[in-house]
Amino acid sequence: LPGEAAFDYNTISISANYLLERTKHRPSIGIVCGSGLGSLVDHLKEREAFPYEKIPNFPVSTVAGHDGQVVFGLLNGVPVMCMKGRFHSYEGYPLWKTAMPIRVMKLVGVNSVIVTNAAGGINDKYHVGDVMLIKDHINIPGFAGNSPLVGKNDENFGPRFPGMSNAYDKQLRQEAKNVVKEMGIEESVHEGVYVMLGGPSYETVAELRLLRLLGADAVGMSTVAEVVVARHCGMRVFAFSLVTNKCIMEWDSDEEANHEEVIAAANARKHHLQELVGRMAARMAQ
Ligand code: HPA
């Protein structure tokens, strides 16, 4: 199958070993920085950064001026491995490539991941700037046979048919709720279901109404493939969405979703998100 070999144990080992030979850090926690969380890495102590294009076998960025980096460092004293900038399938990558960094994390020694994203709020109770702790997902590309795990299964990572009913660790979600209380931001934090679409176009009103009927609370174009690959190889997953826009649920609305509002909302909330991630990393390391 095309591209399959590049997702196997040997290929991933080469990427992981390149990093292990060059960083002194040995993190057990990985963080995928979605929109609004990229500046998290600027606050890491003893930071060591590796541009994606320097890491052997790593996906090559298709976006001009893309500053993707793997960044190691200490977050509240806890060693972490961060992906600053992720790969999306709408850029043209097969799903396994978008999730390949998760396997690299695994072979670096990571056993728990924090996955973050920007998402549109479908649930009427969600407002711009709110956080949704992800309790479950709906893998729409998966319905059509598009999974990062399609192809020959590499048993070194996990089983052919991995379960997904406990994808979003219950204990970590409880920890997150405690952290949210400590931070005093309960009012703007929810727990809900994330649905992944391929994008890059935003959804029509009819599509959003369908997704609402299906039980989705927030919609985005990332995260699910990474989570499927993380669960396949036995990692614990904590994930959340920043609600960057309210989805347009009415046909007579004059509004339209746009990238600018997504970026603006993400920037406005970045300190919040950084604190949430920092506190979670401290707890997850124990
Ligand atoms: N739809 C899909 N993806 C998104 C959205 C949205 O409204 N907002 C941020 N990412």
Short mmCIF file of C-alpha atoms and ligand atoms in Angstrom, two decimals:
data_model
loop_
_atom_site.label_atom_id
_atom_site.label_comp_id
_atom_site.label_asym_id
_atom_site.label_seq_id
_atom_site.Cartn_x
_atom_site.Cartn_y
_atom_site.Cartn_z
CA LEU A 1 0.00 0.00 0.00
CA PRO A 2 1.29 3.50 -0.74
CA GLY A 3 3.22 5.12 2.07
CA GLU A 4 2.56 2.28 4.47
CA ALA A 5 6.21 1.48 5.14
CA ALA A 6 6.84 4.94 6.51
CA PHE A 7 4.56 4.29 9.49
CA ASP A 8 6.32 1.16 10.72
CA TYR A 9 8.49 0.57 13.76
CA ASN A 10 11.83 0.86 11.99
CA THR A 11 10.97 4.09 10.23
CA ILE A 12 9.61 5.70 13.38
CA SER A 13 12.62 4.48 15.39
CA ILE A 14 14.92 6.47 13.13
CA SER A 15 13.00 9.68 13.89
CA ALA A 16 12.85 8.92 17.61
CA ASN A 17 16.52 8.01 17.84
CA TYR A 18 17.52 11.22 16.06
CA LEU A 19 15.75 13.16 18.83
CA LEU A 20 16.95 10.94 21.70
CA GLU A 21 20.53 11.41 20.58
CA ARG A 22 20.16 15.18 20.60
CA THR A 23 18.02 16.03 23.62
CA LYS A 24 18.86 15.47 27.26
CA HIS A 25 15.16 15.36 28.13
CA ARG A 26 13.32 12.07 28.66
CA PRO A 27 9.66 13.16 28.77
CA SER A 28 6.75 10.88 29.60
CA ILE A 29 4.27 13.54 28.52
CA GLY A 30 3.60 14.70 24.96
CA ILE A 31 1.66 17.81 24.00
CA VAL A 32 0.13 18.58 20.60
CA CYS A 33 -0.25 22.36 20.48
CA GLY A 34 -3.33 23.39 18.51
CA SER A 35 -4.25 26.93 17.53
CA GLY A 36 -3.69 29.20 20.51
CA LEU A 37 -1.24 26.95 22.27
CA GLY A 38 1.85 27.34 20.08
CA SER A 39 3.32 29.97 22.41
CA LEU A 40 3.31 27.40 25.22
CA VAL A 41 6.71 26.25 24.02
CA ASP A 42 8.17 29.75 24.51
CA HIS A 43 7.68 29.29 28.25
CA LEU A 44 9.49 25.96 28.52
CA LYS A 45 12.71 25.91 30.55
CA GLU A 46 15.86 24.30 29.15
CA ARG A 47 14.19 24.31 25.76
CA GLU A 48 15.54 22.25 22.87
CA ALA A 49 13.82 22.67 19.49
CA PHE A 50 14.01 20.54 16.35
CA PRO A 51 12.47 21.85 13.12
CA TYR A 52 10.36 19.16 11.46
CA GLU A 53 12.38 19.28 8.27
CA LYS A 54 15.56 18.27 10.15
CA ILE A 55 14.03 15.13 11.69
CA PRO A 56 14.54 12.09 9.45
CA ASN A 57 11.35 10.48 8.13
CA PHE A 58 9.22 13.26 9.58
CA PRO A 59 6.42 14.59 7.34
CA VAL A 60 7.58 17.50 5.20
CA SER A 61 5.50 20.63 5.56
CA THR A 62 3.46 21.70 2.55
CA VAL A 63 2.75 25.16 3.94
CA ALA A 64 5.14 27.99 3.10
CA GLY A 65 6.61 29.72 6.12
CA HIS A 66 5.36 26.94 8.37
CA ASP A 67 7.44 26.90 11.56
CA GLY A 68 6.73 23.37 12.75
CA GLN A 69 9.02 22.15 15.49
CA VAL A 70 9.33 19.40 18.02
CA VAL A 71 10.21 21.20 21.24
CA PHE A 72 11.49 19.54 24.42
CA GLY A 73 11.70 21.36 27.73
CA LEU A 74 10.48 21.66 31.30
CA LEU A 75 6.91 22.79 31.91
CA ASN A 76 6.48 23.57 35.62
CA GLY A 77 9.55 21.39 36.10
CA VAL A 78 8.01 18.49 34.17
CA PRO A 79 9.83 17.29 31.05
CA VAL A 80 7.54 17.44 28.01
CA MET A 81 7.78 16.83 24.27
CA CYS A 82 5.69 19.32 22.28
CA MET A 83 4.55 19.44 18.69
CA LYS A 84 4.44 23.10 17.77
CA GLY A 85 2.33 22.99 14.64
CA ARG A 86 0.52 19.86 13.54
CA PHE A 87 -0.28 18.23 10.22
CA HIS A 88 -3.83 18.27 8.88
CA SER A 89 -5.34 15.99 6.27
CA TYR A 90 -6.68 19.01 4.36
CA GLU A 91 -3.06 19.97 3.63
CA GLY A 92 -2.89 16.80 1.58
CA TYR A 93 -1.38 14.38 4.09
CA PRO A 94 -2.82 10.92 4.49
CA LEU A 95 -4.17 10.49 8.02
CA TRP A 96 -1.31 8.24 9.12
CA LYS A 97 1.13 11.06 8.35
CA THR A 98 -0.85 13.55 10.40
CA ALA A 99 -0.57 11.13 13.33
CA MET A 100 2.98 9.93 12.79
CA PRO A 101 4.44 12.32 15.42
CA ILE A 102 2.41 10.46 18.05
CA ARG A 103 4.31 7.27 17.30
CA VAL A 104 7.57 9.20 17.43
CA MET A 105 6.53 10.43 20.89
CA LYS A 106 5.81 6.84 21.89
CA LEU A 107 9.29 5.67 20.92
CA VAL A 108 10.85 8.66 22.67
CA GLY A 109 9.21 7.35 25.86
CA VAL A 110 5.99 9.33 26.10
CA ASN A 111 3.08 7.46 27.71
CA SER A 112 0.48 10.23 28.08
CA VAL A 113 -0.53 12.88 25.60
CA ILE A 114 -2.36 16.19 25.84
CA VAL A 115 -4.01 16.96 22.50
CA THR A 116 -5.50 20.40 21.90
CA ASN A 117 -7.38 22.07 19.08
CA ALA A 118 -9.56 24.95 18.01
CA ALA A 119 -13.15 23.98 17.28
CA GLY A 120 -16.50 25.40 16.35
CA GLY A 121 -19.14 25.24 19.06
CA ILE A 122 -22.24 23.33 17.98
CA ASN A 123 -23.76 23.06 21.44
CA ASP A 124 -25.89 26.12 21.99
CA LYS A 125 -24.53 26.53 25.53
CA TYR A 126 -20.96 26.98 24.30
CA HIS A 127 -19.52 30.47 23.82
CA VAL A 128 -16.43 31.78 22.10
CA GLY A 129 -13.45 31.33 24.42
CA ASP A 130 -14.95 28.38 26.28
CA VAL A 131 -13.02 25.16 26.73
CA MET A 132 -14.54 21.75 26.00
CA LEU A 133 -12.89 18.80 27.73
CA ILE A 134 -13.28 16.04 25.16
CA LYS A 135 -15.07 13.01 26.59
CA ASP A 136 -15.55 11.24 23.26
CA HIS A 137 -15.25 11.74 19.53
CA ILE A 138 -17.11 10.96 16.31
CA ASN A 139 -14.64 9.94 13.63
CA ILE A 140 -16.46 10.93 10.44
CA PRO A 141 -13.54 10.13 8.10
CA GLY A 142 -13.41 6.73 9.84
CA PHE A 143 -17.03 6.05 8.81
CA ALA A 144 -15.82 6.15 5.22
CA GLY A 145 -12.83 3.88 5.81
CA ASN A 146 -10.32 6.66 6.25
CA SER A 147 -8.31 5.82 9.36
CA PRO A 148 -4.64 6.40 10.23
CA LEU A 149 -4.50 2.66 11.01
CA VAL A 150 -5.53 1.53 7.52
CA GLY A 151 -2.94 -0.81 6.03
CA LYS A 152 -0.80 -3.58 7.47
CA ASN A 153 -0.92 -3.47 11.27
CA ASP A 154 2.42 -3.15 13.08
CA GLU A 155 2.02 -5.27 16.23
CA ASN A 156 4.99 -3.45 17.76
CA PHE A 157 2.63 -0.56 18.32
CA GLY A 158 -0.69 -2.23 19.02
CA PRO A 159 -3.46 -4.61 17.96
CA ARG A 160 -5.23 -4.79 14.61
CA PHE A 161 -8.57 -3.84 16.16
CA PRO A 162 -7.99 -1.41 19.02
CA GLY A 163 -10.90 -0.45 21.29
CA MET A 164 -11.92 3.20 21.43
CA SER A 165 -14.64 3.20 24.08
CA ASN A 166 -12.31 4.66 26.72
CA ALA A 167 -10.25 6.86 24.43
CA TYR A 168 -10.39 9.93 26.65
CA ASP A 169 -9.09 8.86 30.05
CA LYS A 170 -11.74 9.21 32.74
CA GLN A 171 -9.24 9.89 35.52
CA LEU A 172 -7.53 12.64 33.52
CA ARG A 173 -10.88 14.25 32.78
CA GLN A 174 -11.61 14.25 36.50
CA GLU A 175 -8.20 15.80 37.18
CA ALA A 176 -8.96 18.44 34.58
CA LYS A 177 -12.24 19.28 36.29
CA ASN A 178 -10.33 19.74 39.56
CA VAL A 179 -7.80 21.97 37.82
CA VAL A 180 -10.58 24.01 36.25
CA LYS A 181 -12.10 24.53 39.72
CA GLU A 182 -8.73 25.61 41.11
CA MET A 183 -8.43 28.10 38.28
CA GLY A 184 -11.96 29.36 38.93
CA ILE A 185 -13.05 28.95 35.32
CA GLU A 186 -15.83 26.35 35.74
CA GLU A 187 -18.35 28.65 34.07
CA SER A 188 -16.49 28.59 30.77
CA VAL A 189 -15.55 24.90 30.73
CA HIS A 190 -17.72 22.03 29.48
CA GLU A 191 -17.32 18.36 28.74
CA GLY A 192 -18.50 17.14 25.36
CA VAL A 193 -18.17 15.23 22.12
CA TYR A 194 -15.78 16.33 19.36
CA VAL A 195 -16.53 15.49 15.75
CA MET A 196 -13.82 15.46 13.12
CA LEU A 197 -14.41 16.48 9.51
CA GLY A 198 -11.79 16.70 6.78
CA GLY A 199 -12.22 20.37 5.94
CA PRO A 200 -10.82 22.74 4.80
CA SER A 201 -14.20 24.29 4.04
CA TYR A 202 -16.27 25.05 7.09
CA GLU A 203 -19.61 23.31 7.45
CA THR A 204 -22.93 24.19 5.87
CA VAL A 205 -25.89 24.86 8.13
CA ALA A 206 -27.44 21.53 7.13
CA GLU A 207 -24.20 19.72 7.98
CA LEU A 208 -24.00 21.40 11.36
CA ARG A 209 -27.60 20.47 12.12
CA LEU A 210 -26.80 16.90 11.17
CA LEU A 211 -23.76 16.88 13.45
CA ARG A 212 -25.86 18.26 16.30
CA LEU A 213 -28.39 15.46 15.77
CA LEU A 214 -25.54 12.97 15.92
CA GLY A 215 -24.59 14.19 19.38
CA ALA A 216 -21.59 16.37 18.58
CA ASP A 217 -20.89 19.43 20.73
CA ALA A 218 -17.91 20.83 18.83
CA VAL A 219 -16.47 20.36 15.34
CA GLY A 220 -12.93 20.54 14.05
CA MET A 221 -10.46 19.20 11.49
CA SER A 222 -7.81 17.51 13.64
CA THR A 223 -7.14 15.51 16.81
CA VAL A 224 -9.09 12.30 16.10
CA ALA A 225 -6.42 10.60 14.00
CA GLU A 226 -3.78 11.47 16.62
CA VAL A 227 -5.97 10.11 19.40
CA VAL A 228 -6.69 6.86 17.51
CA VAL A 229 -2.96 6.31 16.99
CA ALA A 230 -2.17 7.22 20.62
CA ARG A 231 -4.77 4.76 21.92
CA HIS A 232 -3.63 2.08 19.50
CA CYS A 233 -0.17 2.19 21.11
CA GLY A 234 -1.56 2.31 24.64
CA MET A 235 -1.06 5.95 25.56
CA ARG A 236 -3.31 7.79 27.98
CA VAL A 237 -5.09 10.70 26.30
CA PHE A 238 -6.29 14.01 27.65
CA ALA A 239 -7.75 16.34 25.02
CA PHE A 240 -9.63 19.59 24.92
CA SER A 241 -11.01 22.05 22.38
CA LEU A 242 -10.98 25.79 22.56
CA VAL A 243 -14.29 27.03 21.17
CA THR A 244 -13.14 29.71 18.75
CA ASN A 245 -16.48 30.37 17.09
CA LYS A 246 -20.12 29.54 17.48
CA CYS A 247 -21.32 27.44 14.57
CA ILE A 248 -23.99 29.03 12.41
CA MET A 249 -27.05 26.88 12.97
CA GLU A 250 -29.68 29.10 11.23
CA TRP A 251 -30.17 29.33 7.46
CA ASP A 252 -31.12 33.00 7.58
CA SER A 253 -27.96 34.06 9.43
CA ASP A 254 -25.75 36.60 7.66
CA GLU A 255 -22.65 35.40 9.51
CA GLU A 256 -20.02 33.07 8.16
CA ALA A 257 -17.25 31.10 9.90
CA ASN A 258 -13.79 32.37 9.06
CA HIS A 259 -10.18 31.67 9.94
CA GLU A 260 -9.54 35.16 11.32
CA GLU A 261 -12.10 34.80 14.11
CA VAL A 262 -10.67 31.40 14.95
CA ILE A 263 -7.14 32.81 15.32
CA ALA A 264 -8.32 35.88 17.24
CA ALA A 265 -10.28 33.78 19.75
CA ALA A 266 -7.35 31.42 20.17
CA ASN A 267 -4.94 34.27 20.87
CA ALA A 268 -7.32 35.85 23.36
CA ARG A 269 -7.39 32.67 25.41
CA LYS A 270 -3.81 31.48 25.15
CA HIS A 271 -2.83 32.27 28.76
CA HIS A 272 -5.80 30.31 30.01
CA LEU A 273 -4.96 27.32 27.87
CA GLN A 274 -1.31 27.42 28.83
CA GLU A 275 -2.20 27.38 32.49
CA LEU A 276 -4.60 24.48 32.04
CA VAL A 277 -1.97 22.47 30.17
CA GLY A 278 0.76 23.36 32.66
CA ARG A 279 -1.30 22.25 35.62
CA MET A 280 -2.40 19.06 33.88
CA ALA A 281 1.18 18.17 32.94
CA ALA A 282 2.23 18.56 36.57
CA ARG A 283 -0.50 16.14 37.67
CA MET A 284 0.02 13.67 34.86
CA ALA A 285 3.72 13.37 35.69
CA GLN A 286 2.97 12.09 39.20
N1 HPA B 1 -15.51 24.12 11.97
C1 HPA B 1 -14.49 23.27 11.74
N2 HPA B 1 -13.29 23.45 12.26
C2 HPA B 1 -13.09 24.51 13.06
C3 HPA B 1 -14.11 25.42 13.34
C4 HPA B 1 -15.39 25.21 12.75
O1 HPA B 1 -16.35 25.98 12.95
N3 HPA B 1 -13.58 26.37 14.16
C5 HPA B 1 -12.29 26.01 14.39
N4 HPA B 1 -11.99 24.89 13.72
#
